[in-house]
mmCIF file of C-alpha atoms in Angstrom:
data_model
loop_
_atom_site.group_PDB
_atom_site.id
_atom_site.type_symbol
_atom_site.label_atom_id
_atom_site.label_comp_id
_atom_site.label_asym_id
_atom_site.label_seq_id
_atom_site.Cartn_x
_atom_site.Cartn_y
_atom_site.Cartn_z
ATOM 1 C CA MET Y 30 -0.130 0.082 0.015
ATOM 2 C CA ASN Y 31 1.309 3.461 -0.867
ATOM 3 C CA THR Y 32 -0.334 6.203 1.084
ATOM 4 C CA THR Y 33 0.866 8.930 -1.255
ATOM 5 C CA VAL Y 34 -0.752 6.915 -4.293
ATOM 6 C CA LEU Y 35 -3.883 6.690 -2.477
ATOM 7 C CA THR Y 36 -3.905 10.330 -1.280
ATOM 8 C CA ILE Y 37 -3.288 11.426 -4.874
ATOM 9 C CA ALA Y 38 -6.256 8.980 -6.136
ATOM 10 C CA ALA Y 39 -8.567 10.624 -3.284
ATOM 11 C CA ILE Y 40 -7.678 14.082 -4.613
ATOM 12 C CA PHE Y 41 -8.372 13.340 -8.331
ATOM 13 C CA GLY Y 42 -11.697 11.474 -7.163
ATOM 14 C CA ILE Y 43 -12.831 14.143 -5.120
ATOM 15 C CA THR Y 44 -12.109 17.000 -7.831
ATOM 16 C CA ALA Y 45 -13.574 14.842 -10.559
ATOM 17 C CA ILE Y 46 -16.730 14.502 -8.796
ATOM 18 C CA VAL Y 47 -17.009 18.211 -7.775
ATOM 19 C CA LEU Y 48 -16.208 19.489 -11.266
ATOM 20 C CA GLY Y 49 -18.280 17.035 -12.701
ATOM 21 C CA ALA Y 50 -21.522 18.233 -10.506
ATOM 22 C CA PHE Y 51 -20.307 21.838 -11.453
ATOM 23 C CA GLY Y 52 -20.084 20.789 -15.354
ATOM 24 C CA ALA Y 53 -23.597 19.206 -15.176
ATOM 25 C CA HIS Y 54 -25.262 22.309 -13.718
ATOM 26 C CA ALA Y 55 -23.335 25.714 -13.046
ATOM 27 C CA PHE Y 56 -21.031 25.442 -16.097
ATOM 28 C CA LYS Y 57 -23.835 24.842 -18.467
ATOM 29 C CA LYS Y 58 -24.682 28.657 -18.475
ATOM 30 C CA LEU Y 59 -21.374 29.638 -18.748
ATOM 31 C CA ILE Y 60 -19.509 27.643 -21.376
ATOM 32 C CA SER Y 61 -20.760 26.351 -24.851
ATOM 33 C CA SER Y 62 -21.909 23.039 -25.483
ATOM 34 C CA GLU Y 63 -18.955 22.114 -27.255
ATOM 35 C CA LYS Y 64 -16.706 23.436 -24.602
ATOM 36 C CA LEU Y 65 -18.823 21.537 -22.076
ATOM 37 C CA THR Y 66 -18.404 18.247 -23.851
ATOM 38 C CA SER Y 67 -14.455 18.831 -23.748
ATOM 39 C CA PHE Y 68 -14.616 19.526 -19.994
ATOM 40 C CA GLU Y 69 -16.610 16.377 -19.422
ATOM 41 C CA VAL Y 70 -14.003 14.485 -21.377
ATOM 42 C CA GLY Y 71 -11.531 15.678 -18.837
ATOM 43 C CA VAL Y 72 -13.482 14.897 -15.791
ATOM 44 C CA ARG Y 73 -14.050 11.430 -17.109
ATOM 45 C CA TYR Y 74 -10.269 10.630 -17.614
ATOM 46 C CA GLN Y 75 -9.553 12.261 -14.284
ATOM 47 C CA MET Y 76 -12.021 9.772 -12.680
ATOM 48 C CA TYR Y 77 -10.413 6.925 -14.593
ATOM 49 C CA SER Y 78 -6.995 7.692 -13.371
ATOM 50 C CA ALA Y 79 -8.589 8.348 -9.679
ATOM 51 C CA LEU Y 80 -10.023 4.724 -9.978
ATOM 52 C CA VAL Y 81 -6.849 3.155 -11.353
ATOM 53 C CA LEU Y 82 -4.575 4.990 -9.014
ATOM 54 C CA LEU Y 83 -6.805 3.674 -6.083
ATOM 55 C CA MET Y 84 -6.322 0.151 -7.143
ATOM 56 C CA ILE Y 85 -2.858 0.130 -7.811
ATOM 57 C CA GLY Y 86 -2.096 2.007 -4.838
ATOM 58 C CA PHE Y 87 -3.313 -0.797 -2.742
ATOM 59 C CA GLN Y 88 -2.022 -3.549 -5.152
ATOM 60 C CA LEU Y 89 1.535 -2.572 -6.178
ATOM 61 C CA ASP Y 90 4.659 -2.163 -3.891
ATOM 62 C CA PHE Y 91 6.461 0.180 -6.480
ATOM 63 C CA SER Y 92 9.705 -1.967 -6.261
ATOM 64 C CA HIS Y 93 10.095 -2.421 -10.143
ATOM 65 C CA TYR Y 94 10.623 0.648 -12.545
ATOM 66 C CA SER Y 95 7.555 0.015 -14.687
ATOM 67 C CA GLU Y 96 5.215 0.379 -11.449
ATOM 68 C CA ARG Y 97 6.948 3.535 -10.784
ATOM 69 C CA LEU Y 98 6.677 4.613 -14.127
ATOM 70 C CA ALA Y 99 3.000 3.735 -14.440
ATOM 71 C CA ILE Y 100 2.355 5.862 -11.264
ATOM 72 C CA TYR Y 101 4.202 8.947 -12.724
ATOM 73 C CA GLY Y 102 2.851 8.655 -16.256
ATOM 74 C CA ILE Y 103 -0.787 8.412 -15.094
ATOM 75 C CA ILE Y 104 -0.344 11.274 -12.535
ATOM 76 C CA SER Y 105 1.554 13.658 -14.524
ATOM 77 C CA GLY Y 106 -0.506 12.931 -17.673
ATOM 78 C CA THR Y 107 -3.872 13.350 -15.941
ATOM 79 C CA LEU Y 108 -2.511 16.860 -14.558
ATOM 80 C CA LEU Y 109 -1.605 17.870 -17.957
ATOM 81 C CA PHE Y 110 -4.481 16.201 -20.274
ATOM 82 C CA SER Y 111 -7.458 17.237 -17.760
ATOM 83 C CA GLY Y 112 -5.747 20.287 -16.577
ATOM 84 C CA SER Y 113 -5.401 21.725 -19.963
ATOM 85 C CA ILE Y 114 -8.689 20.730 -21.307
ATOM 86 C CA TYR Y 115 -10.343 22.625 -18.233
ATOM 87 C CA PHE Y 116 -8.689 25.716 -19.013
ATOM 88 C CA LEU Y 117 -9.083 25.825 -22.634
ATOM 89 C CA SER Y 118 -12.842 25.210 -21.904
ATOM 90 C CA PHE Y 119 -13.244 28.305 -20.093
ATOM 91 C CA SER Y 120 -10.798 30.295 -22.200
ATOM 92 C CA GLU Y 121 -13.614 32.045 -24.164
ATOM 93 C CA TYR Y 122 -15.866 32.805 -20.997
ATOM 94 C CA TRP Y 123 -12.267 34.417 -19.347
ATOM 95 C CA LYS Y 124 -11.670 36.185 -22.665
ATOM 96 C CA THR Y 125 -8.270 34.847 -22.598
ATOM 97 C CA ASN Y 126 -6.061 33.366 -25.132
ATOM 98 C CA LEU Y 127 -5.101 29.897 -23.751
ATOM 99 C CA LYS Y 128 -4.050 28.177 -27.234
ATOM 100 C CA PHE Y 129 -0.590 27.731 -26.047
ATOM 101 C CA LEU Y 130 -2.250 24.996 -23.883
ATOM 102 C CA GLY Y 131 -3.471 22.973 -27.251
ATOM 103 C CA PRO Y 132 -0.368 21.126 -27.443
ATOM 104 C CA ILE Y 133 -0.239 20.240 -23.837
ATOM 105 C CA THR Y 134 -3.470 18.156 -24.035
ATOM 106 C CA PRO Y 135 -1.836 15.484 -26.570
ATOM 107 C CA LEU Y 136 1.234 15.388 -24.391
ATOM 108 C CA GLY Y 137 -0.759 14.644 -21.248
ATOM 109 C CA GLY Y 138 -2.697 11.716 -23.374
ATOM 110 C CA LEU Y 139 0.874 10.521 -24.458
ATOM 111 C CA LEU Y 140 2.015 10.450 -20.694
ATOM 112 C CA MET Y 141 -1.122 8.634 -19.603
ATOM 113 C CA ILE Y 142 -0.767 5.967 -22.434
ATOM 114 C CA ILE Y 143 2.902 5.541 -21.071
ATOM 115 C CA GLY Y 144 1.848 5.069 -17.648
ATOM 116 C CA TRP Y 145 -1.091 2.439 -18.689
ATOM 117 C CA THR Y 146 1.757 0.582 -20.830
ATOM 118 C CA SER Y 147 3.922 0.581 -17.890
ATOM 119 C CA LEU Y 148 1.240 -0.813 -15.786
ATOM 120 C CA LEU Y 149 0.445 -3.528 -18.224
ATOM 121 C CA ILE Y 150 4.145 -4.317 -18.354
ATOM 122 C CA SER Y 151 4.470 -4.631 -14.688
ATOM 123 C CA PHE Y 152 1.916 -7.212 -14.639
ATOM 124 C CA LEU Y 153 3.659 -9.566 -17.157
#
């Protein structure tokens, strides 16, 4: 059991639920339906990450490189992927040009893919 990973999993889960609730109610009035759809993708992937971190936080001992790489990839990838989507979803509402965050989203996705692939390797 790794309490750091479990703590991050809980934080990801809590914030995903809170952001999802705001997205389903309050944010509908603030951002376009297209932006809201993107926002919901960020929330969904954040929750996927919370759940997998919760499971592997209890199961893995993180003694192997692939297990540690899985954690780093999933955590950093989620922060970049979901975080950039959240900010980009509100760029019009804030009247701020955040297009520089556009390339951050696929980079976060790539890190999540690396994390999940490393997790698979750790099982083999």
